[in-house]
């Protein structure tokens, strides 16, 4: 046993495609979410509430993973008997416009995460305030099965520096960390939130759904983010409904 390991258990990535029928194992036909969090988990709570209120038939949260043991979202999951795992993550999201690592291998943390997602038969991975980068090799294992909630407006295909609001105003696209602060500092009148498919480039994948929100005079980063989160709590539920209709998550 080396100094980093606490047991001799070896994490291995299953080569089995989790979209295939596997005789001998129960196969779930529902949409099984793996929700990845790092903090307060209010969007996780919105999903829990929608499922408990039967607003998302056929959807269940198979697993919550947090890279932060003290995240409020962990307690939210426990309170609602949703399986939750704390998984320390070695690699940090270091800057506002950092690109995902492009080397051909999964990191140690990603290998563990992959095993867990297969074990819990997750077929849609939801990044809900997950503050870690997932590499291209990790994402390739789950094509169009990883979605992210971003507190700014992204154009339809996710790429490019400009977003055109519903009233035709062209505003910069704010990606990466502190997107709410970036919008305030840029002095734009409208911001919003977007749910998009995750691609290796950060906050640049095709949009699933999005909502605009006016910035009010006197807004601070905190007040604006609080209002945005209320919008997000509807948006994330809508995104799950849309994804549930796609063939590749079955
Ligand atoms: C949300 O604003 C989301 O857009 C961003 O992180 C925040 C997570 O909030 N990626 P919560 O943990 O769900 O309350």
PDB file of C-alpha atoms and ligand atoms in Angstrom:
ATOM      1  CA  UNK A   1       0.000   0.000   0.000  1.00  0.00           C
ATOM      2  CA  UNK A   2       1.536   3.346  -0.925  1.00  0.00           C
ATOM      3  CA  UNK A   3       1.087   6.567   1.042  1.00  0.00           C
ATOM      4  CA  UNK A   4      -1.713   7.813  -1.247  1.00  0.00           C
ATOM      5  CA  UNK A   5      -3.905   4.760  -1.075  1.00  0.00           C
ATOM      6  CA  UNK A   6      -6.059   3.747   1.822  1.00  0.00           C
ATOM      7  CA  UNK A   7      -6.917   0.271   0.571  1.00  0.00           C
ATOM      8  CA  UNK A   8      -5.653  -2.150  -2.006  1.00  0.00           C
ATOM      9  CA  UNK A   9      -8.809  -2.005  -4.128  1.00  0.00           C
ATOM     10  CA  UNK A  10      -7.978  -1.314  -7.799  1.00  0.00           C
ATOM     11  CA  UNK A  11     -10.337   0.878  -9.785  1.00  0.00           C
ATOM     12  CA  UNK A  12     -10.830  -0.478 -13.283  1.00  0.00           C
ATOM     13  CA  UNK A  13     -12.845   0.983 -16.116  1.00  0.00           C
ATOM     14  CA  UNK A  14     -15.329  -1.522 -17.440  1.00  0.00           C
ATOM     15  CA  UNK A  15     -14.973  -1.973 -21.193  1.00  0.00           C
ATOM     16  CA  UNK A  16     -18.647  -2.887 -21.383  1.00  0.00           C
ATOM     17  CA  UNK A  17     -20.718  -0.312 -23.250  1.00  0.00           C
ATOM     18  CA  UNK A  18     -23.499   0.566 -20.849  1.00  0.00           C
ATOM     19  CA  UNK A  19     -25.912   1.027 -23.740  1.00  0.00           C
ATOM     20  CA  UNK A  20     -25.795  -2.682 -24.579  1.00  0.00           C
ATOM     21  CA  UNK A  21     -28.124  -5.329 -23.223  1.00  0.00           C
ATOM     22  CA  UNK A  22     -26.263  -7.401 -20.718  1.00  0.00           C
ATOM     23  CA  UNK A  23     -27.913 -10.744 -19.945  1.00  0.00           C
ATOM     24  CA  UNK A  24     -27.727 -11.568 -16.280  1.00  0.00           C
ATOM     25  CA  UNK A  25     -27.846  -7.952 -15.122  1.00  0.00           C
ATOM     26  CA  UNK A  26     -31.026  -5.970 -14.639  1.00  0.00           C
ATOM     27  CA  UNK A  27     -31.307  -3.346 -17.366  1.00  0.00           C
ATOM     28  CA  UNK A  28     -32.895  -0.016 -16.541  1.00  0.00           C
ATOM     29  CA  UNK A  29     -35.086   1.598 -19.150  1.00  0.00           C
ATOM     30  CA  UNK A  30     -35.441   4.823 -17.200  1.00  0.00           C
ATOM     31  CA  UNK A  31     -33.283   7.895 -17.483  1.00  0.00           C
ATOM     32  CA  UNK A  32     -30.720   7.423 -14.729  1.00  0.00           C
ATOM     33  CA  UNK A  33     -28.980  10.633 -13.828  1.00  0.00           C
ATOM     34  CA  UNK A  34     -25.518  10.939 -12.378  1.00  0.00           C
ATOM     35  CA  UNK A  35     -25.417  14.422 -10.886  1.00  0.00           C
ATOM     36  CA  UNK A  36     -21.941  15.874 -10.277  1.00  0.00           C
ATOM     37  CA  UNK A  37     -21.706  18.716  -7.774  1.00  0.00           C
ATOM     38  CA  UNK A  38     -19.124  20.772  -5.910  1.00  0.00           C
ATOM     39  CA  UNK A  39     -21.178  23.178  -3.813  1.00  0.00           C
ATOM     40  CA  UNK A  40     -24.616  24.230  -2.665  1.00  0.00           C
ATOM     41  CA  UNK A  41     -26.533  21.831  -4.899  1.00  0.00           C
ATOM     42  CA  UNK A  42     -29.625  23.992  -5.348  1.00  0.00           C
ATOM     43  CA  UNK A  43     -29.982  22.665  -8.894  1.00  0.00           C
ATOM     44  CA  UNK A  44     -29.659  19.115  -7.581  1.00  0.00           C
ATOM     45  CA  UNK A  45     -32.465  20.050  -5.185  1.00  0.00           C
ATOM     46  CA  UNK A  46     -34.570  21.293  -8.105  1.00  0.00           C
ATOM     47  CA  UNK A  47     -34.154  17.885  -9.774  1.00  0.00           C
ATOM     48  CA  UNK A  48     -34.972  16.011  -6.556  1.00  0.00           C
ATOM     49  CA  UNK A  49     -38.088  18.161  -6.077  1.00  0.00           C
ATOM     50  CA  UNK A  50     -39.254  17.705  -9.678  1.00  0.00           C
ATOM     51  CA  UNK A  51     -38.807  13.921  -9.444  1.00  0.00           C
ATOM     52  CA  UNK A  52     -40.620  13.753  -6.082  1.00  0.00           C
ATOM     53  CA  UNK A  53     -43.426  15.899  -7.518  1.00  0.00           C
ATOM     54  CA  UNK A  54     -43.667  13.433 -10.436  1.00  0.00           C
ATOM     55  CA  UNK A  55     -42.818  16.137 -12.937  1.00  0.00           C
ATOM     56  CA  UNK A  56     -40.116  13.958 -14.505  1.00  0.00           C
ATOM     57  CA  UNK A  57     -41.685  10.526 -15.035  1.00  0.00           C
ATOM     58  CA  UNK A  58     -39.154   7.802 -15.817  1.00  0.00           C
ATOM     59  CA  UNK A  59     -36.266   9.843 -14.423  1.00  0.00           C
ATOM     60  CA  UNK A  60     -34.316   8.962 -11.313  1.00  0.00           C
ATOM     61  CA  UNK A  61     -31.124  10.198  -9.729  1.00  0.00           C
ATOM     62  CA  UNK A  62     -28.971   7.075  -9.709  1.00  0.00           C
ATOM     63  CA  UNK A  63     -25.992   8.747  -8.067  1.00  0.00           C
ATOM     64  CA  UNK A  64     -24.688  12.076  -6.850  1.00  0.00           C
ATOM     65  CA  UNK A  65     -20.915  12.578  -6.865  1.00  0.00           C
ATOM     66  CA  UNK A  66     -19.306  15.466  -5.017  1.00  0.00           C
ATOM     67  CA  UNK A  67     -15.638  16.381  -5.094  1.00  0.00           C
ATOM     68  CA  UNK A  68     -16.269  18.358  -1.903  1.00  0.00           C
ATOM     69  CA  UNK A  69     -17.164  16.472   1.275  1.00  0.00           C
ATOM     70  CA  UNK A  70     -18.617  19.633   2.826  1.00  0.00           C
ATOM     71  CA  UNK A  71     -20.831  20.584  -0.122  1.00  0.00           C
ATOM     72  CA  UNK A  72     -24.374  21.403   0.984  1.00  0.00           C
ATOM     73  CA  UNK A  73     -25.534  19.291  -1.955  1.00  0.00           C
ATOM     74  CA  UNK A  74     -24.223  16.162  -0.195  1.00  0.00           C
ATOM     75  CA  UNK A  75     -26.595  16.809   2.706  1.00  0.00           C
ATOM     76  CA  UNK A  76     -29.465  17.511   0.298  1.00  0.00           C
ATOM     77  CA  UNK A  77     -28.912  14.099  -1.333  1.00  0.00           C
ATOM     78  CA  UNK A  78     -28.659  12.291   2.005  1.00  0.00           C
ATOM     79  CA  UNK A  79     -31.861  13.916   3.238  1.00  0.00           C
ATOM     80  CA  UNK A  80     -33.741  12.546   0.234  1.00  0.00           C
ATOM     81  CA  UNK A  81     -32.116   9.080   0.322  1.00  0.00           C
ATOM     82  CA  UNK A  82     -30.330   9.680  -2.958  1.00  0.00           C
ATOM     83  CA  UNK A  83     -27.054   7.703  -3.231  1.00  0.00           C
ATOM     84  CA  UNK A  84     -24.159  10.130  -2.830  1.00  0.00           C
ATOM     85  CA  UNK A  85     -20.425   9.621  -2.945  1.00  0.00           C
ATOM     86  CA  UNK A  86     -17.644  11.996  -1.985  1.00  0.00           C
ATOM     87  CA  UNK A  87     -14.797  11.645  -4.442  1.00  0.00           C
ATOM     88  CA  UNK A  88     -11.676  13.770  -3.965  1.00  0.00           C
ATOM     89  CA  UNK A  89     -10.494  15.084  -7.325  1.00  0.00           C
ATOM     90  CA  UNK A  90      -6.854  15.738  -8.027  1.00  0.00           C
ATOM     91  CA  UNK A  91      -7.131  18.237 -10.873  1.00  0.00           C
ATOM     92  CA  UNK A  92      -8.381  21.792 -10.378  1.00  0.00           C
ATOM     93  CA  UNK A  93     -10.189  24.192 -12.654  1.00  0.00           C
ATOM     94  CA  UNK A  94      -7.480  26.829 -12.646  1.00  0.00           C
ATOM     95  CA  UNK A  95      -8.585  29.702 -14.841  1.00  0.00           C
ATOM     96  CA  UNK A  96     -11.435  31.328 -16.656  1.00  0.00           C
ATOM     97  CA  UNK A  97     -10.561  30.082 -20.125  1.00  0.00           C
ATOM     98  CA  UNK A  98      -8.649  26.919 -19.440  1.00  0.00           C
ATOM     99  CA  UNK A  99      -8.997  24.078 -21.944  1.00  0.00           C
ATOM    100  CA  UNK A 100      -9.580  20.508 -20.856  1.00  0.00           C
ATOM    101  CA  UNK A 101      -6.500  18.281 -20.742  1.00  0.00           C
ATOM    102  CA  UNK A 102      -6.040  16.629 -24.120  1.00  0.00           C
ATOM    103  CA  UNK A 103      -3.710  13.735 -23.355  1.00  0.00           C
ATOM    104  CA  UNK A 104      -5.084  10.389 -24.445  1.00  0.00           C
ATOM    105  CA  UNK A 105      -5.695   8.833 -21.056  1.00  0.00           C
ATOM    106  CA  UNK A 106      -8.220   9.151 -18.270  1.00  0.00           C
ATOM    107  CA  UNK A 107      -6.896  10.687 -15.073  1.00  0.00           C
ATOM    108  CA  UNK A 108      -6.978   8.553 -11.945  1.00  0.00           C
ATOM    109  CA  UNK A 109     -10.055  10.433 -10.732  1.00  0.00           C
ATOM    110  CA  UNK A 110     -11.787  10.029 -14.086  1.00  0.00           C
ATOM    111  CA  UNK A 111     -11.115   6.292 -14.013  1.00  0.00           C
ATOM    112  CA  UNK A 112     -12.808   6.044 -10.619  1.00  0.00           C
ATOM    113  CA  UNK A 113     -15.678   8.217 -11.757  1.00  0.00           C
ATOM    114  CA  UNK A 114     -16.195   6.121 -14.897  1.00  0.00           C
ATOM    115  CA  UNK A 115     -16.399   2.943 -12.820  1.00  0.00           C
ATOM    116  CA  UNK A 116     -18.940   4.499 -10.502  1.00  0.00           C
ATOM    117  CA  UNK A 117     -21.109   5.787 -13.347  1.00  0.00           C
ATOM    118  CA  UNK A 118     -21.158   2.323 -14.942  1.00  0.00           C
ATOM    119  CA  UNK A 119     -21.788   0.630 -11.600  1.00  0.00           C
ATOM    120  CA  UNK A 120     -24.819   2.828 -10.963  1.00  0.00           C
ATOM    121  CA  UNK A 121     -25.952   2.433 -14.595  1.00  0.00           C
ATOM    122  CA  UNK A 122     -26.018   6.157 -15.201  1.00  0.00           C
ATOM    123  CA  UNK A 123     -27.076   7.136 -18.706  1.00  0.00           C
ATOM    124  CA  UNK A 124     -27.060  10.923 -18.395  1.00  0.00           C
ATOM    125  CA  UNK A 125     -24.373  12.845 -16.513  1.00  0.00           C
ATOM    126  CA  UNK A 126     -25.455  16.251 -15.239  1.00  0.00           C
ATOM    127  CA  UNK A 127     -22.786  18.765 -14.212  1.00  0.00           C
ATOM    128  CA  UNK A 128     -24.695  20.932 -11.747  1.00  0.00           C
ATOM    129  CA  UNK A 129     -22.133  23.276 -10.266  1.00  0.00           C
ATOM    130  CA  UNK A 130     -19.290  20.779 -10.854  1.00  0.00           C
ATOM    131  CA  UNK A 131     -16.048  22.778 -10.630  1.00  0.00           C
ATOM    132  CA  UNK A 132     -13.699  20.313 -12.275  1.00  0.00           C
ATOM    133  CA  UNK A 133     -12.717  19.791 -15.910  1.00  0.00           C
ATOM    134  CA  UNK A 134     -13.502  16.491 -17.615  1.00  0.00           C
ATOM    135  CA  UNK A 135     -11.005  15.456 -20.278  1.00  0.00           C
ATOM    136  CA  UNK A 136     -11.696  14.599 -23.925  1.00  0.00           C
ATOM    137  CA  UNK A 137     -10.996  10.872 -23.312  1.00  0.00           C
ATOM    138  CA  UNK A 138     -13.511  10.864 -20.469  1.00  0.00           C
ATOM    139  CA  UNK A 139     -16.145  12.622 -22.565  1.00  0.00           C
ATOM    140  CA  UNK A 140     -15.602  10.260 -25.525  1.00  0.00           C
ATOM    141  CA  UNK A 141     -16.938   7.439 -23.364  1.00  0.00           C
ATOM    142  CA  UNK A 142     -20.283   9.226 -22.998  1.00  0.00           C
ATOM    143  CA  UNK A 143     -21.135  10.866 -26.329  1.00  0.00           C
ATOM    144  CA  UNK A 144     -23.944  13.427 -25.890  1.00  0.00           C
ATOM    145  CA  UNK A 145     -24.487  12.043 -22.398  1.00  0.00           C
ATOM    146  CA  UNK A 146     -22.815  14.797 -20.384  1.00  0.00           C
ATOM    147  CA  UNK A 147     -24.619  18.104 -19.901  1.00  0.00           C
ATOM    148  CA  UNK A 148     -23.626  21.237 -18.027  1.00  0.00           C
ATOM    149  CA  UNK A 149     -25.396  24.190 -16.520  1.00  0.00           C
ATOM    150  CA  UNK A 150     -23.575  27.458 -17.191  1.00  0.00           C
ATOM    151  CA  UNK A 151     -24.630  30.822 -15.682  1.00  0.00           C
ATOM    152  CA  UNK A 152     -24.297  32.818 -18.906  1.00  0.00           C
ATOM    153  CA  UNK A 153     -25.702  32.839 -22.434  1.00  0.00           C
ATOM    154  CA  UNK A 154     -24.106  30.616 -25.073  1.00  0.00           C
ATOM    155  CA  UNK A 155     -24.928  30.699 -28.810  1.00  0.00           C
ATOM    156  CA  UNK A 156     -26.794  27.698 -30.291  1.00  0.00           C
ATOM    157  CA  UNK A 157     -23.765  25.662 -31.303  1.00  0.00           C
ATOM    158  CA  UNK A 158     -21.907  26.778 -28.173  1.00  0.00           C
ATOM    159  CA  UNK A 159     -18.995  28.296 -30.063  1.00  0.00           C
ATOM    160  CA  UNK A 160     -17.910  31.820 -30.961  1.00  0.00           C
ATOM    161  CA  UNK A 161     -17.433  35.039 -29.002  1.00  0.00           C
ATOM    162  CA  UNK A 162     -20.863  36.655 -29.552  1.00  0.00           C
ATOM    163  CA  UNK A 163     -24.408  35.910 -28.377  1.00  0.00           C
ATOM    164  CA  UNK A 164     -27.358  37.747 -29.904  1.00  0.00           C
ATOM    165  CA  UNK A 165     -30.137  38.380 -27.380  1.00  0.00           C
ATOM    166  CA  UNK A 166     -33.845  38.070 -28.245  1.00  0.00           C
ATOM    167  CA  UNK A 167     -34.022  41.835 -28.847  1.00  0.00           C
ATOM    168  CA  UNK A 168     -31.102  41.627 -31.285  1.00  0.00           C
ATOM    169  CA  UNK A 169     -28.369  43.015 -29.012  1.00  0.00           C
ATOM    170  CA  UNK A 170     -24.957  41.435 -29.540  1.00  0.00           C
ATOM    171  CA  UNK A 171     -23.153  40.687 -26.274  1.00  0.00           C
ATOM    172  CA  UNK A 172     -19.896  38.872 -25.484  1.00  0.00           C
ATOM    173  CA  UNK A 173     -20.033  35.218 -24.473  1.00  0.00           C
ATOM    174  CA  UNK A 174     -18.821  34.700 -20.911  1.00  0.00           C
ATOM    175  CA  UNK A 175     -17.209  31.302 -20.391  1.00  0.00           C
ATOM    176  CA  UNK A 176     -15.321  29.634 -17.571  1.00  0.00           C
ATOM    177  CA  UNK A 177     -15.164  30.766 -13.968  1.00  0.00           C
ATOM    178  CA  UNK A 178     -17.037  33.789 -12.593  1.00  0.00           C
ATOM    179  CA  UNK A 179     -19.332  34.151 -15.629  1.00  0.00           C
ATOM    180  CA  UNK A 180     -21.826  36.184 -13.566  1.00  0.00           C
ATOM    181  CA  UNK A 181     -19.087  38.592 -12.519  1.00  0.00           C
ATOM    182  CA  UNK A 182     -17.825  38.788 -16.098  1.00  0.00           C
ATOM    183  CA  UNK A 183     -21.308  39.845 -17.313  1.00  0.00           C
ATOM    184  CA  UNK A 184     -21.566  42.544 -14.639  1.00  0.00           C
ATOM    185  CA  UNK A 185     -18.082  43.848 -15.365  1.00  0.00           C
ATOM    186  CA  UNK A 186     -18.829  43.997 -19.098  1.00  0.00           C
ATOM    187  CA  UNK A 187     -21.840  46.205 -18.368  1.00  0.00           C
ATOM    188  CA  UNK A 188     -24.316  44.139 -20.430  1.00  0.00           C
ATOM    189  CA  UNK A 189     -28.046  44.651 -19.789  1.00  0.00           C
ATOM    190  CA  UNK A 190     -29.035  41.010 -20.196  1.00  0.00           C
ATOM    191  CA  UNK A 191     -27.477  37.748 -19.099  1.00  0.00           C
ATOM    192  CA  UNK A 192     -28.916  34.296 -18.479  1.00  0.00           C
ATOM    193  CA  UNK A 193     -28.172  30.632 -18.077  1.00  0.00           C
ATOM    194  CA  UNK A 194     -27.620  27.820 -20.543  1.00  0.00           C
ATOM    195  CA  UNK A 195     -27.759  24.045 -20.409  1.00  0.00           C
ATOM    196  CA  UNK A 196     -25.472  22.556 -23.041  1.00  0.00           C
ATOM    197  CA  UNK A 197     -23.792  19.320 -24.045  1.00  0.00           C
ATOM    198  CA  UNK A 198     -20.260  19.141 -22.713  1.00  0.00           C
ATOM    199  CA  UNK A 199     -17.420  19.063 -25.223  1.00  0.00           C
ATOM    200  CA  UNK A 200     -13.692  19.185 -24.452  1.00  0.00           C
ATOM    201  CA  UNK A 201     -13.605  22.955 -24.893  1.00  0.00           C
ATOM    202  CA  UNK A 202     -14.999  24.541 -21.740  1.00  0.00           C
ATOM    203  CA  UNK A 203     -18.541  25.985 -22.010  1.00  0.00           C
ATOM    204  CA  UNK A 204     -18.611  25.614 -25.792  1.00  0.00           C
ATOM    205  CA  UNK A 205     -20.972  22.699 -26.540  1.00  0.00           C
ATOM    206  CA  UNK A 206     -24.309  22.667 -28.380  1.00  0.00           C
ATOM    207  CA  UNK A 207     -27.156  24.264 -26.452  1.00  0.00           C
ATOM    208  CA  UNK A 208     -30.076  22.224 -25.104  1.00  0.00           C
ATOM    209  CA  UNK A 209     -32.028  25.109 -23.603  1.00  0.00           C
ATOM    210  CA  UNK A 210     -31.339  28.556 -22.263  1.00  0.00           C
ATOM    211  CA  UNK A 211     -33.088  31.523 -20.643  1.00  0.00           C
ATOM    212  CA  UNK A 212     -32.308  35.226 -20.658  1.00  0.00           C
ATOM    213  CA  UNK A 213     -32.535  37.414 -17.545  1.00  0.00           C
ATOM    214  CA  UNK A 214     -32.323  41.223 -17.380  1.00  0.00           C
ATOM    215  CA  UNK A 215     -29.610  42.677 -15.150  1.00  0.00           C
ATOM    216  CA  UNK A 216     -31.152  45.179 -12.745  1.00  0.00           C
ATOM    217  CA  UNK A 217     -29.577  48.475 -11.665  1.00  0.00           C
ATOM    218  CA  UNK A 218     -27.689  47.876  -8.419  1.00  0.00           C
ATOM    219  CA  UNK A 219     -27.282  44.159  -9.021  1.00  0.00           C
ATOM    220  CA  UNK A 220     -24.287  42.613  -7.295  1.00  0.00           C
ATOM    221  CA  UNK A 221     -22.697  39.338  -8.288  1.00  0.00           C
ATOM    222  CA  UNK A 222     -24.565  37.687  -5.412  1.00  0.00           C
ATOM    223  CA  UNK A 223     -28.013  39.177  -6.134  1.00  0.00           C
ATOM    224  CA  UNK A 224     -27.723  38.436  -9.852  1.00  0.00           C
ATOM    225  CA  UNK A 225     -26.520  34.885  -9.282  1.00  0.00           C
ATOM    226  CA  UNK A 226     -29.380  34.246  -6.842  1.00  0.00           C
ATOM    227  CA  UNK A 227     -31.928  35.366  -9.471  1.00  0.00           C
ATOM    228  CA  UNK A 228     -30.142  33.329 -12.113  1.00  0.00           C
ATOM    229  CA  UNK A 229     -30.319  30.228  -9.947  1.00  0.00           C
ATOM    230  CA  UNK A 230     -34.110  30.563  -9.736  1.00  0.00           C
ATOM    231  CA  UNK A 231     -34.156  30.545 -13.537  1.00  0.00           C
ATOM    232  CA  UNK A 232     -31.770  27.592 -13.599  1.00  0.00           C
ATOM    233  CA  UNK A 233     -33.989  25.503 -11.340  1.00  0.00           C
ATOM    234  CA  UNK A 234     -36.641  25.499 -14.098  1.00  0.00           C
ATOM    235  CA  UNK A 235     -34.105  25.229 -16.887  1.00  0.00           C
ATOM    236  CA  UNK A 236     -32.366  22.113 -15.577  1.00  0.00           C
ATOM    237  CA  UNK A 237     -35.692  20.283 -15.313  1.00  0.00           C
ATOM    238  CA  UNK A 238     -36.588  21.331 -18.856  1.00  0.00           C
ATOM    239  CA  UNK A 239     -33.183  20.100 -20.086  1.00  0.00           C
ATOM    240  CA  UNK A 240     -33.700  16.667 -18.509  1.00  0.00           C
ATOM    241  CA  UNK A 241     -37.088  16.412 -20.241  1.00  0.00           C
ATOM    242  CA  UNK A 242     -35.493  17.262 -23.576  1.00  0.00           C
ATOM    243  CA  UNK A 243     -32.604  14.819 -23.062  1.00  0.00           C
ATOM    244  CA  UNK A 244     -35.022  12.059 -22.041  1.00  0.00           C
ATOM    245  CA  UNK A 245     -36.495  12.180 -25.526  1.00  0.00           C
ATOM    246  CA  UNK A 246     -33.127  11.633 -27.221  1.00  0.00           C
ATOM    247  CA  UNK A 247     -32.332   8.075 -28.325  1.00  0.00           C
ATOM    248  CA  UNK A 248     -28.674   8.118 -27.240  1.00  0.00           C
ATOM    249  CA  UNK A 249     -29.367   8.308 -23.526  1.00  0.00           C
ATOM    250  CA  UNK A 250     -31.313   5.014 -23.488  1.00  0.00           C
TER     251      UNK A 250
HETATM  252  C1  LIG B   1     -25.015  27.362 -10.998  1.00  0.00           C
HETATM  253  O1  LIG B   1     -25.217  28.739 -11.075  1.00  0.00           O
HETATM  254  C2  LIG B   1     -24.493  26.817 -12.294  1.00  0.00           C
HETATM  255  O2  LIG B   1     -24.866  27.555 -13.406  1.00  0.00           O
HETATM  256  C3  LIG B   1     -22.999  26.915 -12.113  1.00  0.00           C
HETATM  257  O3  LIG B   1     -22.794  26.615 -10.758  1.00  0.00           O
HETATM  258  C4  LIG B   1     -23.937  26.999 -10.002  1.00  0.00           C
HETATM  259  C5  LIG B   1     -24.311  25.819  -9.143  1.00  0.00           C
HETATM  260  O4  LIG B   1     -25.248  26.185  -8.175  1.00  0.00           O
HETATM  261  N1  LIG B   1     -22.301  26.028 -13.008  1.00  0.00           N
HETATM  262  P1  LIG B   1     -25.868  25.091  -7.202  1.00  0.00           P
HETATM  263  O5  LIG B   1     -24.695  24.361  -6.555  1.00  0.00           O
HETATM  264  O6  LIG B   1     -26.725  24.174  -8.019  1.00  0.00           O
HETATM  265  O7  LIG B   1     -26.657  25.864  -6.200  1.00  0.00           O
END
